[in-house]
Coordinates of C-alpha atoms and ligand atoms in Angstrom, one line a residue:
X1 CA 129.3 117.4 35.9
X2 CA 126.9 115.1 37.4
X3 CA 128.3 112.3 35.8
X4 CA 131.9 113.0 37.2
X5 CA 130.3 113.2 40.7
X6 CA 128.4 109.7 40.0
X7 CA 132.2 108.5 38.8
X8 CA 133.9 109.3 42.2
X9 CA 131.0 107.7 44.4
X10 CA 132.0 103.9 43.3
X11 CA 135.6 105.2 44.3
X12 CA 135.5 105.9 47.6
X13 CA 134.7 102.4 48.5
X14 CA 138.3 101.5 48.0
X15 CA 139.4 103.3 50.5
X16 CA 138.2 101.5 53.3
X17 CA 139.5 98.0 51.7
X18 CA 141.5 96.9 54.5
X19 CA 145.7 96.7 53.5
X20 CA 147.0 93.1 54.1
X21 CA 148.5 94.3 56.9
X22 CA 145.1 95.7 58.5
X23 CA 143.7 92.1 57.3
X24 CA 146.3 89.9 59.9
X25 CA 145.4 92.8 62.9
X26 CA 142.0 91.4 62.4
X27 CA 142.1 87.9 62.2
X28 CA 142.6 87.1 66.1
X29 CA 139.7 89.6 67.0
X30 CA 136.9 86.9 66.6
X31 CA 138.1 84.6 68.9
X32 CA 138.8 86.9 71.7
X33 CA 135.0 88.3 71.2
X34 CA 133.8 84.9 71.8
X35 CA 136.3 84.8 75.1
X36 CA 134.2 88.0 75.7
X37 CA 131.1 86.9 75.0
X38 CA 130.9 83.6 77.1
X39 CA 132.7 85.7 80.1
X40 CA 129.9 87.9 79.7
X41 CA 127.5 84.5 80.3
X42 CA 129.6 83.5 83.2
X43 CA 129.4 87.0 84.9
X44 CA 125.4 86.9 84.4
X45 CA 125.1 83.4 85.7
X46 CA 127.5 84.9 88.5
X47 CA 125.5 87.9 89.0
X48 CA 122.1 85.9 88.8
X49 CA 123.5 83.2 91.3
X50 CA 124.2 86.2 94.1
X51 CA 120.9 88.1 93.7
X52 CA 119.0 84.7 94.3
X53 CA 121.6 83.8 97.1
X54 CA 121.1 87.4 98.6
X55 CA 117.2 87.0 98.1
X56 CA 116.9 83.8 100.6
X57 CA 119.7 85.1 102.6
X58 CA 117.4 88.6 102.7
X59 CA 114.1 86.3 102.9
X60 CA 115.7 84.3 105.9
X61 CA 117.4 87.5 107.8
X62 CA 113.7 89.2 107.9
X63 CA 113.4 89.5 111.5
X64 CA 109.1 88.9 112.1
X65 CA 106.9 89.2 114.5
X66 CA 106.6 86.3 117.1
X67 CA 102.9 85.3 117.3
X68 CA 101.2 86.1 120.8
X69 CA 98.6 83.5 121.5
X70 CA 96.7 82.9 125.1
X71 CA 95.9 79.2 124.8
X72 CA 94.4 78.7 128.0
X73 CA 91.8 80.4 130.2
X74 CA 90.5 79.2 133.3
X75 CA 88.7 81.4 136.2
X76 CA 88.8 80.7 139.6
X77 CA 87.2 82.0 142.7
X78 CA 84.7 84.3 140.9
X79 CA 82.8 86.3 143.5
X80 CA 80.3 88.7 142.4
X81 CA 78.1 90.9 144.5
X82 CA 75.3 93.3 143.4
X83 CA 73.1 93.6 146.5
X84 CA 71.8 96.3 148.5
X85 CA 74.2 95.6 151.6
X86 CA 77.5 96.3 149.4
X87 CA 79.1 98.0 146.9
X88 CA 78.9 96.0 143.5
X89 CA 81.5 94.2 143.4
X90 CA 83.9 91.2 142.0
X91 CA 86.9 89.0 142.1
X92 CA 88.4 86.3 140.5
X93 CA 91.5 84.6 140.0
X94 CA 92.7 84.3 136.1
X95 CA 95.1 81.6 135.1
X96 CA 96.3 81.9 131.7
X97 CA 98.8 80.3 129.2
X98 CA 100.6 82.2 126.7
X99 CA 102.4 81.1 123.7
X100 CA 105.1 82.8 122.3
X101 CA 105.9 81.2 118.7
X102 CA 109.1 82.7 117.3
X103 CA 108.9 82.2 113.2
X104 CA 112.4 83.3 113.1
X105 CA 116.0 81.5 112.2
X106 CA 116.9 83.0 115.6
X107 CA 116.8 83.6 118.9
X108 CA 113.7 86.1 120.8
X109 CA 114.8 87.2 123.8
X110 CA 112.0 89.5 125.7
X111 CA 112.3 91.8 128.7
X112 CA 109.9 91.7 131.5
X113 CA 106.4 92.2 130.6
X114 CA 103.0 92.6 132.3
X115 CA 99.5 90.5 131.6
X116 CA 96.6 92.7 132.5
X117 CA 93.5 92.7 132.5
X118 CA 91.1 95.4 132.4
X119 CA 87.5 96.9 132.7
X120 CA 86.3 99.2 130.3
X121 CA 90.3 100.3 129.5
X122 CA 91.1 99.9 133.5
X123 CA 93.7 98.1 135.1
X124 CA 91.6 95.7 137.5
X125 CA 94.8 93.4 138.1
X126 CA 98.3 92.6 136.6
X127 CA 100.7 89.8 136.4
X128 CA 104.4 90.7 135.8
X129 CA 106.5 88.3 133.8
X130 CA 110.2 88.0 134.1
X131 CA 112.1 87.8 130.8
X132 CA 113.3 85.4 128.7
X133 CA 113.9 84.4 125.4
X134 CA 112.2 81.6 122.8
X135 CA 114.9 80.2 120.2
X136 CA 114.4 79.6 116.8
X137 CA 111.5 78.4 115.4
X138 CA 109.9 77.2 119.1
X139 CA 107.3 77.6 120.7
X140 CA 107.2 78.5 124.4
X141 CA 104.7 78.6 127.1
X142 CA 104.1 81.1 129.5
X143 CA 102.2 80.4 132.9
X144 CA 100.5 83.4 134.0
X145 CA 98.6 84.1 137.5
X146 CA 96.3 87.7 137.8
X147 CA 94.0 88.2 140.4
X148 CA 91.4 90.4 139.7
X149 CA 89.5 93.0 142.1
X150 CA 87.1 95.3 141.4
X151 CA 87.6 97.5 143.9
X152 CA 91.3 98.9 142.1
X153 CA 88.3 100.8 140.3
X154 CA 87.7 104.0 141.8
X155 CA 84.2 104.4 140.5
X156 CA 81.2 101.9 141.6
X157 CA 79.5 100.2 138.6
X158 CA 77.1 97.8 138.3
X159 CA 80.0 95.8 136.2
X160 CA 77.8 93.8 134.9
X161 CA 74.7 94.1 131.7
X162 CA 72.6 91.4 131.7
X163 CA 74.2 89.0 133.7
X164 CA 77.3 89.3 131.7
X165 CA 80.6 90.9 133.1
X166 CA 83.2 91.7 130.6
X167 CA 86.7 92.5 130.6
X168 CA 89.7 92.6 128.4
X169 CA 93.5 91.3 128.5
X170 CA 96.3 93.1 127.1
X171 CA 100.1 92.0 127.0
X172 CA 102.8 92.2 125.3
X173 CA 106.7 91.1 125.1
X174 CA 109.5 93.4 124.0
X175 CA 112.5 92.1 123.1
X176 CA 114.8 91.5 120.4
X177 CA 114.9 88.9 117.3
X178 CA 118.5 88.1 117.1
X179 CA 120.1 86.7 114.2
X180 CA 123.3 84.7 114.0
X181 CA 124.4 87.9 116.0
X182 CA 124.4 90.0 112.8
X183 CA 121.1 91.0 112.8
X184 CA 119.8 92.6 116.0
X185 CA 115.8 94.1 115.6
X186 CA 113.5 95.3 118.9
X187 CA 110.5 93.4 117.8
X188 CA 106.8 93.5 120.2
X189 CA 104.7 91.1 120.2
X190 CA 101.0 91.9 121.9
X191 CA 97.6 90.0 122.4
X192 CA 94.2 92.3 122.8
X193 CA 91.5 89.7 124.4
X194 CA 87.7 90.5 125.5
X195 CA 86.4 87.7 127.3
X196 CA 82.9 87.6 128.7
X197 CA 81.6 85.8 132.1
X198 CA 78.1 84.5 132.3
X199 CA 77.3 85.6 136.1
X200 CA 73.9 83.5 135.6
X201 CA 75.5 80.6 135.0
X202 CA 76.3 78.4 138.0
X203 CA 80.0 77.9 137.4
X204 CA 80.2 81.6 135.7
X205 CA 81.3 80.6 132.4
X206 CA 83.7 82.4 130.4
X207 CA 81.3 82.2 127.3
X208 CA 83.3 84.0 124.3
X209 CA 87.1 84.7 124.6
X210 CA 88.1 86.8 121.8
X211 CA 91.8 87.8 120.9
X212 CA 93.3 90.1 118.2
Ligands
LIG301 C1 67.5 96.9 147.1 O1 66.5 97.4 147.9 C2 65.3 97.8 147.3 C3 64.4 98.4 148.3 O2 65.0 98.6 149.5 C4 64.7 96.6 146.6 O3 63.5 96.9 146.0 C5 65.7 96.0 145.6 O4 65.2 94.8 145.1 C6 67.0 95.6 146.3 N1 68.0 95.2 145.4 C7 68.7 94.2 145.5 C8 69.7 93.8 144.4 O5 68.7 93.5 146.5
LIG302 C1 87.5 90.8 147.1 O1 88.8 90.7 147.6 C2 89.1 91.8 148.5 C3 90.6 91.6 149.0 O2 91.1 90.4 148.8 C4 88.1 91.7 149.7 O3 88.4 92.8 150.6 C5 86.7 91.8 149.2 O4 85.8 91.6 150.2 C6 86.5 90.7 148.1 N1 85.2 90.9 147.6 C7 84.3 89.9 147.3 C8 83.0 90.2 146.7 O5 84.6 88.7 147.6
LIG303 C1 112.9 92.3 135.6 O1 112.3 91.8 136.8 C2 113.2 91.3 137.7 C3 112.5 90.7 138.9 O2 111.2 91.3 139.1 C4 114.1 92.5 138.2 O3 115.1 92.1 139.2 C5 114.8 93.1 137.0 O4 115.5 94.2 137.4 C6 113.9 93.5 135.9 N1 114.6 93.9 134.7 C7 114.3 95.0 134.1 C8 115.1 95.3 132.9 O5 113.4 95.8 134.4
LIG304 C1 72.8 99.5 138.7 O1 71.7 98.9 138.0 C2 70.4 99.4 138.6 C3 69.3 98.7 137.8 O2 69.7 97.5 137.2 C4 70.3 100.9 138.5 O3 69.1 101.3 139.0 C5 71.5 101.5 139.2 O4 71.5 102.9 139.0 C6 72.8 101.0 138.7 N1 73.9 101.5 139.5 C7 75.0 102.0 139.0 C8 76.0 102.5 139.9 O5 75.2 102.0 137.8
LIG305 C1 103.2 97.4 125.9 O1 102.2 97.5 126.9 C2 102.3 98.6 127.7 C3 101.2 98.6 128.7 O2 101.1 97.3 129.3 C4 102.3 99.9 126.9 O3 102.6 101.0 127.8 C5 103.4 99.9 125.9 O4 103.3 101.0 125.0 C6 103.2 98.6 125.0 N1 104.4 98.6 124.1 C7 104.2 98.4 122.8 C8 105.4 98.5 122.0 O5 103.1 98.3 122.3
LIG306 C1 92.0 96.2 122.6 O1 90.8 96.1 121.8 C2 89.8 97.0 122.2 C3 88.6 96.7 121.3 O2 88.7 95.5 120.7 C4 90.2 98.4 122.1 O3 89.2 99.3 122.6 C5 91.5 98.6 123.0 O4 92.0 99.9 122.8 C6 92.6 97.6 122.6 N1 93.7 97.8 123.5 C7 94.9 97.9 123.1 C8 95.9 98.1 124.2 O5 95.2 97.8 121.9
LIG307 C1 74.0 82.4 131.0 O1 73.8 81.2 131.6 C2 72.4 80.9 131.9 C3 72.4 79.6 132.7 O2 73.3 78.7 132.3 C4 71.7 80.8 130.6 O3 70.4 80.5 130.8 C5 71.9 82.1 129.8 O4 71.3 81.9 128.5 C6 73.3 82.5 129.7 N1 73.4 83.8 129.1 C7 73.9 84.0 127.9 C8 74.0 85.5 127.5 O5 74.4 83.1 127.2

């Protein structure tokens, strides 16, 4: 019985022998799965040519950051009195340049915005800036004026330790990074100085000028 089984086995081959008919249905298949094939490289290429397309279009369209940078510092007017007939006490007059550098492929434009500056976290005087906008990949300058009085303080203080009065500036611009007028994204740029005034000195140097 086994041997009949073994018998059929080489049989059943035949059955999938394709008729002569079945033979011509075949025929035109291989070209069309080349056809396939290579439309399958064009629609990779394609599909490879959009993502790296999309990619700088994505890498270009990133709204960033401007850069806040205070490029100049000059003091005038420094008055500073610690004596037994007054109140400690100080003034000056700040003049300070900002820069604005707008890395992006489009406009900033910023709303007003205030310069201060401060002592130990408190607002000893304020500039306001009126708005405006930096375009693409510039750089603009920003003249600011802040006169500074100690008595805005409500507490007395010696102000200074050492000889050394120190205060801190803080600003920043709000606006928005506008691209090709697509893109629209409320971006803030802000600068966080400590500067330090040698009240020994004879001119009162501004010795270290920090910014973050
Ligand atoms: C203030 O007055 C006291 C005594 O009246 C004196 O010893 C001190 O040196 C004075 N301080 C200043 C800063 O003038
Ligand atoms: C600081 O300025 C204010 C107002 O301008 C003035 O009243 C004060 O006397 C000045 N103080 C000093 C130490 O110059
Ligand atoms: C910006 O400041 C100007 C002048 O100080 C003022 O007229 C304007 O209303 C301000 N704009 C906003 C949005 O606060
Ligand atoms: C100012 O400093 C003197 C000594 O340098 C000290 O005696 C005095 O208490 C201080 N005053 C204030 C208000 O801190
Ligand atoms: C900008 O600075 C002001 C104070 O000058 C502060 O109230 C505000 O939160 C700051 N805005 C941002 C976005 O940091
Ligand atoms: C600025 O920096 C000082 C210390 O470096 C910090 O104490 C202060 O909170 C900062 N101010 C702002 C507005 O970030
Ligand atoms: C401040 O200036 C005086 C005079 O120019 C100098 O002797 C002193 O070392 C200075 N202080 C500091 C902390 O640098």
């Amino acid at each position: 019985m086994a041997e009949d089984n073994q018998a059929v086995v080489p049989l059943a081959p035949l059955k999938f022998y394709p008729r002569s008919d079945e033979e011509f249905a075949f025929k035109p298949i291989k070209p069309r799965q080349d056809k396939r094939s290579k439309c399958l490289v064009y629609v990779l290429a394609g599909i490879v040519f959009l993502s790296v397309v999309f990619l700088v279009i994505a890498l270009v369209m990133r709204p960033r950051t401007p850069d806040l940078g205070l490029s100049l510092v000059s003091v005038k007017n420094l008055v500073y009195t610690n004596n037994n007939a007054s109140f400690p006490s100080f003034n000056m007059t700040i003049q300070a340049e900002f820069t604005i550098d707008n890395p992006n492929f489009g406009q900033f434009v910023f709303e007003n915005a205030t310069a201060s500056v401060l002592y130990r976290g408190k607002t000893v005087g304020e500039a306001k800036i009126g708005g405006g906008r930096v375009s693409a990949k510039e750089t603009e300058k920003i003249k600011v004026k802040v006169d500074v009085r100690s008595y805005r303080l409500s507490d007395v203080d010696n102000y200074s330790k050492d000889g050394i009065l120190k205060l801190s500036s803080y600003a920043n611009f709000s606006g928005r990074v506008q691209l090709w007028k697509i893109v629209k994204k409320r971006k803030t740029a802000s600068i966080n100085c400590s500067m330090s005034f040698n009240l020994t000195s004879p001119a009162f140097d501004l010795q270290d000028l920090i910014c973050s």
